[in-house]
């Protein structure tokens, strides 16, 4: 099995009542699921919730003991549909994915789930990938909650609150017969802390019991227009009021600070830490959460509890609505709620805080300061000096770093097998001109950055070839599209390749097969080469493509052969055969390969076995310094080096110690007919007697010719 092991984290899931759990927020959620009596869990990996999936994948003995079913779902839509088990049966189920990317994929199933309603608690854990460090367009899950009328929990980012929100989420779902979304931002997923654990619970009603005692409630079937009158009426007259009553009665939202005050702050639960830090910088809060400003913390951001909101705002001249992201859904709802009750408290929000972007402590400090300056200036009287990042960044010492510290744009890992694919594309471009290239989601998207700068659009996971479908016209050039193996199995087999086959699309489809869902942490997928005892792997992409009708299909099992990659791509662009030209380019993800092989290599060396490690280098005397190899490779281990030779001003190429010996640099140089300056060196650990003799002979021969060269140079002088 090639996936990473999370054995240590699995041990944390076994903690019992009274024991202290210490760790990350996302792992705390995993433990909270088991404490809540969950019957089944599914999901699709993606930052920042991959850790939850990874740990549960390794926790089969724990899950089997509790009677919990776990699946790595084929997509987010598959995971959302899995919650159908809670529609007719009192089963607690949870699914998870990255949002909003995954929520977009799952939205059809979520719409029908929200219409049917649920009998068992249905919890959707969303890794809200928003703000600084995000890897998706900046949208919010709040819109999906409003659209389908599912409740949205946004807990304060500490482990106790996060764990409680999981338990509350199941209870709220069951009390209102509605699926509940639990959103956790990047910082909440990775925040460290502790909480007092409880015993894990077996599901009150098991999957086996449900399967052996089927329930057929036809009123839960979504069959418009018949079901509209039933389900929509339930939503408005039963489920919504039940949710509001539960939130209010169970005090899911929280109040902090003094009971009275001229102003107050209404905030999403996930913003609590940043708000407290901002107040602390203004001298209005302490490091323990004590605050001079009344706070109304919305741990449930949808639906609002109008009575609570009105009570908090009554008698205040103004409140600041802290709502990260855009549009200002909650701010609009707060204004509507207050005006309907004729409460004239002024609501500030996006006029004081940025419309979009990450609400850091510095952003919060400035926004709160602006709000208080207008509505409660006396509260700012004793504020301490405010630290300013601008002063630090403007200092000469920091500015001088720009001259010596190079920019570090994102890019492929050292030895990545995808790099030679795009080097081959650059070589073909040199011969045949530029082509329209549709990109996709995955590591291969780094091809859109220097030094390759290849790509024209990104429409979605597995939709690279589909996004080139409009270019199926007679022309002198063909479109090229790129898709990874993860995207292929997620959506691409039918939506991209199947579509191209059906419509006889003459474009070129490059499927990058690195044996894993590499970008999300190296999870196994259908075509992974590992022998996974829990999943079916080793399913051929090439056979799947041929199985739906593709005729021109080429399998390349070593992407580092740049010449072969170039020739195959050229053939695809010039073939007269009708239909899509599919190239499956396969080589194992180097990061996962190194993760697996390095410990084994080190152990063998320690045990005294003879081991050989390949390294590549550049002959300084041969290198001309034109750096074409760097422009066609972009490997992080390939850099520049200044020589001591006064007759050579230009730096030469050099390979540092991070080299993993993939050989791409040399392959690129050979395929592009650059220069013969690259060489391979074998580093031998625990050498044999023969190795030592050969090394001495080689050293003597090389030394002899080097000495002759030095003598010849002296004679010329």
PDB file of N, CA and C in Angstrom, residues 607-639:
ATOM      1  N   UNK A 607      21.901  -1.115   7.311  1.00  0.00           N
ATOM      2  CA  UNK A 607      22.116  -2.559   7.485  1.00  0.00           C
ATOM      3  C   UNK A 607      23.369  -3.055   6.774  1.00  0.00           C
ATOM      4  N   UNK A 608      24.088  -2.145   6.095  1.00  0.00           N
ATOM      5  CA  UNK A 608      25.339  -2.517   5.450  1.00  0.00           C
ATOM      6  C   UNK A 608      25.211  -3.035   4.043  1.00  0.00           C
ATOM      7  N   UNK A 609      24.051  -2.910   3.430  1.00  0.00           N
ATOM      8  CA  UNK A 609      23.866  -3.391   2.073  1.00  0.00           C
ATOM      9  C   UNK A 609      24.451  -2.400   1.062  1.00  0.00           C
ATOM     10  N   UNK A 610      24.907  -2.927  -0.062  1.00  0.00           N
ATOM     11  CA  UNK A 610      25.409  -2.068  -1.123  1.00  0.00           C
ATOM     12  C   UNK A 610      24.224  -1.393  -1.814  1.00  0.00           C
ATOM     13  N   UNK A 611      24.216  -0.078  -1.807  1.00  0.00           N
ATOM     14  CA  UNK A 611      23.130   0.681  -2.402  1.00  0.00           C
ATOM     15  C   UNK A 611      23.713   1.749  -3.322  1.00  0.00           C
ATOM     16  N   UNK A 612      23.015   2.002  -4.420  1.00  0.00           N
ATOM     17  CA  UNK A 612      23.476   2.986  -5.406  1.00  0.00           C
ATOM     18  C   UNK A 612      22.412   4.068  -5.572  1.00  0.00           C
ATOM     19  N   UNK A 613      22.835   5.305  -5.485  1.00  0.00           N
ATOM     20  CA  UNK A 613      21.932   6.443  -5.706  1.00  0.00           C
ATOM     21  C   UNK A 613      22.447   7.268  -6.872  1.00  0.00           C
ATOM     22  N   UNK A 614      21.578   7.533  -7.815  1.00  0.00           N
ATOM     23  CA  UNK A 614      21.967   8.310  -8.993  1.00  0.00           C
ATOM     24  C   UNK A 614      21.864   9.803  -8.709  1.00  0.00           C
ATOM     25  N   UNK A 615      22.850  10.530  -9.169  1.00  0.00           N
ATOM     26  CA  UNK A 615      22.846  11.990  -9.096  1.00  0.00           C
ATOM     27  C   UNK A 615      23.298  12.536 -10.435  1.00  0.00           C
ATOM     28  N   UNK A 616      22.827  13.701 -10.762  1.00  0.00           N
ATOM     29  CA  UNK A 616      23.222  14.334 -12.009  1.00  0.00           C
ATOM     30  C   UNK A 616      23.978  15.625 -11.712  1.00  0.00           C
ATOM     31  N   UNK A 617      24.826  15.997 -12.635  1.00  0.00           N
ATOM     32  CA  UNK A 617      25.616  17.202 -12.470  1.00  0.00           C
ATOM     33  C   UNK A 617      25.859  17.878 -13.802  1.00  0.00           C
ATOM     34  N   UNK A 618      26.512  19.044 -13.756  1.00  0.00           N
ATOM     35  CA  UNK A 618      26.827  19.811 -14.952  1.00  0.00           C
ATOM     36  C   UNK A 618      28.333  20.026 -15.010  1.00  0.00           C
ATOM     37  N   UNK A 619      28.925  19.693 -16.138  1.00  0.00           N
ATOM     38  CA  UNK A 619      30.357  19.914 -16.350  1.00  0.00           C
ATOM     39  C   UNK A 619      30.572  21.412 -16.590  1.00  0.00           C
ATOM     40  N   UNK A 620      31.246  22.059 -15.648  1.00  0.00           N
ATOM     41  CA  UNK A 620      31.438  23.504 -15.722  1.00  0.00           C
ATOM     42  C   UNK A 620      32.219  23.914 -16.967  1.00  0.00           C
ATOM     43  N   UNK A 621      33.152  23.068 -17.384  1.00  0.00           N
ATOM     44  CA  UNK A 621      33.971  23.422 -18.545  1.00  0.00           C
ATOM     45  C   UNK A 621      33.186  23.333 -19.847  1.00  0.00           C
ATOM     46  N   UNK A 622      32.161  22.468 -19.874  1.00  0.00           N
ATOM     47  CA  UNK A 622      31.386  22.268 -21.101  1.00  0.00           C
ATOM     48  C   UNK A 622      30.211  23.237 -21.203  1.00  0.00           C
ATOM     49  N   UNK A 623      29.599  23.561 -20.075  1.00  0.00           N
ATOM     50  CA  UNK A 623      28.415  24.434 -20.061  1.00  0.00           C
ATOM     51  C   UNK A 623      28.743  25.788 -20.690  1.00  0.00           C
ATOM     52  N   UNK A 624      27.903  26.220 -21.629  1.00  0.00           N
ATOM     53  CA  UNK A 624      28.126  27.500 -22.310  1.00  0.00           C
ATOM     54  C   UNK A 624      27.454  28.667 -21.604  1.00  0.00           C
ATOM     55  N   UNK A 625      26.556  28.356 -20.654  1.00  0.00           N
ATOM     56  CA  UNK A 625      25.907  29.425 -19.903  1.00  0.00           C
ATOM     57  C   UNK A 625      24.723  30.063 -20.599  1.00  0.00           C
ATOM     58  N   UNK A 626      24.106  29.377 -21.592  1.00  0.00           N
ATOM     59  CA  UNK A 626      22.940  29.986 -22.253  1.00  0.00           C
ATOM     60  C   UNK A 626      21.640  29.702 -21.500  1.00  0.00           C
ATOM     61  N   UNK A 627      21.661  28.750 -20.577  1.00  0.00           N
ATOM     62  CA  UNK A 627      20.567  28.455 -19.646  1.00  0.00           C
ATOM     63  C   UNK A 627      19.302  27.965 -20.334  1.00  0.00           C
ATOM     64  N   UNK A 628      19.396  27.464 -21.564  1.00  0.00           N
ATOM     65  CA  UNK A 628      18.228  26.905 -22.247  1.00  0.00           C
ATOM     66  C   UNK A 628      17.689  25.694 -21.493  1.00  0.00           C
ATOM     67  N   UNK A 629      18.578  24.952 -20.825  1.00  0.00           N
ATOM     68  CA  UNK A 629      18.141  23.777 -20.064  1.00  0.00           C
ATOM     69  C   UNK A 629      17.195  24.176 -18.939  1.00  0.00           C
ATOM     70  N   UNK A 630      17.459  25.326 -18.311  1.00  0.00           N
ATOM     71  CA  UNK A 630      16.598  25.798 -17.223  1.00  0.00           C
ATOM     72  C   UNK A 630      15.250  26.240 -17.775  1.00  0.00           C
ATOM     73  N   UNK A 631      15.268  26.905 -18.922  1.00  0.00           N
ATOM     74  CA  UNK A 631      14.018  27.386 -19.508  1.00  0.00           C
ATOM     75  C   UNK A 631      13.114  26.241 -19.964  1.00  0.00           C
ATOM     76  N   UNK A 632      13.692  25.107 -20.276  1.00  0.00           N
ATOM     77  CA  UNK A 632      12.897  23.961 -20.727  1.00  0.00           C
ATOM     78  C   UNK A 632      12.621  22.953 -19.619  1.00  0.00           C
ATOM     79  N   UNK A 633      13.209  23.149 -18.453  1.00  0.00           N
ATOM     80  CA  UNK A 633      13.041  22.190 -17.364  1.00  0.00           C
ATOM     81  C   UNK A 633      12.365  22.825 -16.154  1.00  0.00           C
ATOM     82  N   UNK A 634      12.977  23.871 -15.623  1.00  0.00           N
ATOM     83  CA  UNK A 634      12.404  24.527 -14.456  1.00  0.00           C
ATOM     84  C   UNK A 634      12.537  23.735 -13.176  1.00  0.00           C
ATOM     85  N   UNK A 635      13.408  22.727 -13.148  1.00  0.00           N
ATOM     86  CA  UNK A 635      13.563  21.912 -11.939  1.00  0.00           C
ATOM     87  C   UNK A 635      14.152  22.754 -10.815  1.00  0.00           C
ATOM     88  N   UNK A 636      13.596  22.679  -9.599  1.00  0.00           N
ATOM     89  CA  UNK A 636      14.132  23.463  -8.481  1.00  0.00           C
ATOM     90  C   UNK A 636      15.586  23.152  -8.151  1.00  0.00           C
ATOM     91  N   UNK A 637      16.046  21.944  -8.500  1.00  0.00           N
ATOM     92  CA  UNK A 637      17.436  21.597  -8.190  1.00  0.00           C
ATOM     93  C   UNK A 637      18.408  22.134  -9.241  1.00  0.00           C
ATOM     94  N   UNK A 638      17.884  22.644 -10.343  1.00  0.00           N
ATOM     95  CA  UNK A 638      18.714  23.188 -11.422  1.00  0.00           C
ATOM     96  C   UNK A 638      18.807  24.693 -11.244  1.00  0.00           C
ATOM     97  N   UNK A 639      20.019  25.161 -10.944  1.00  0.00           N
ATOM     98  CA  UNK A 639      20.194  26.565 -10.603  1.00  0.00           C
ATOM     99  C   UNK A 639      21.402  27.133 -11.349  1.00  0.00           C
TER     100      UNK A 639
END
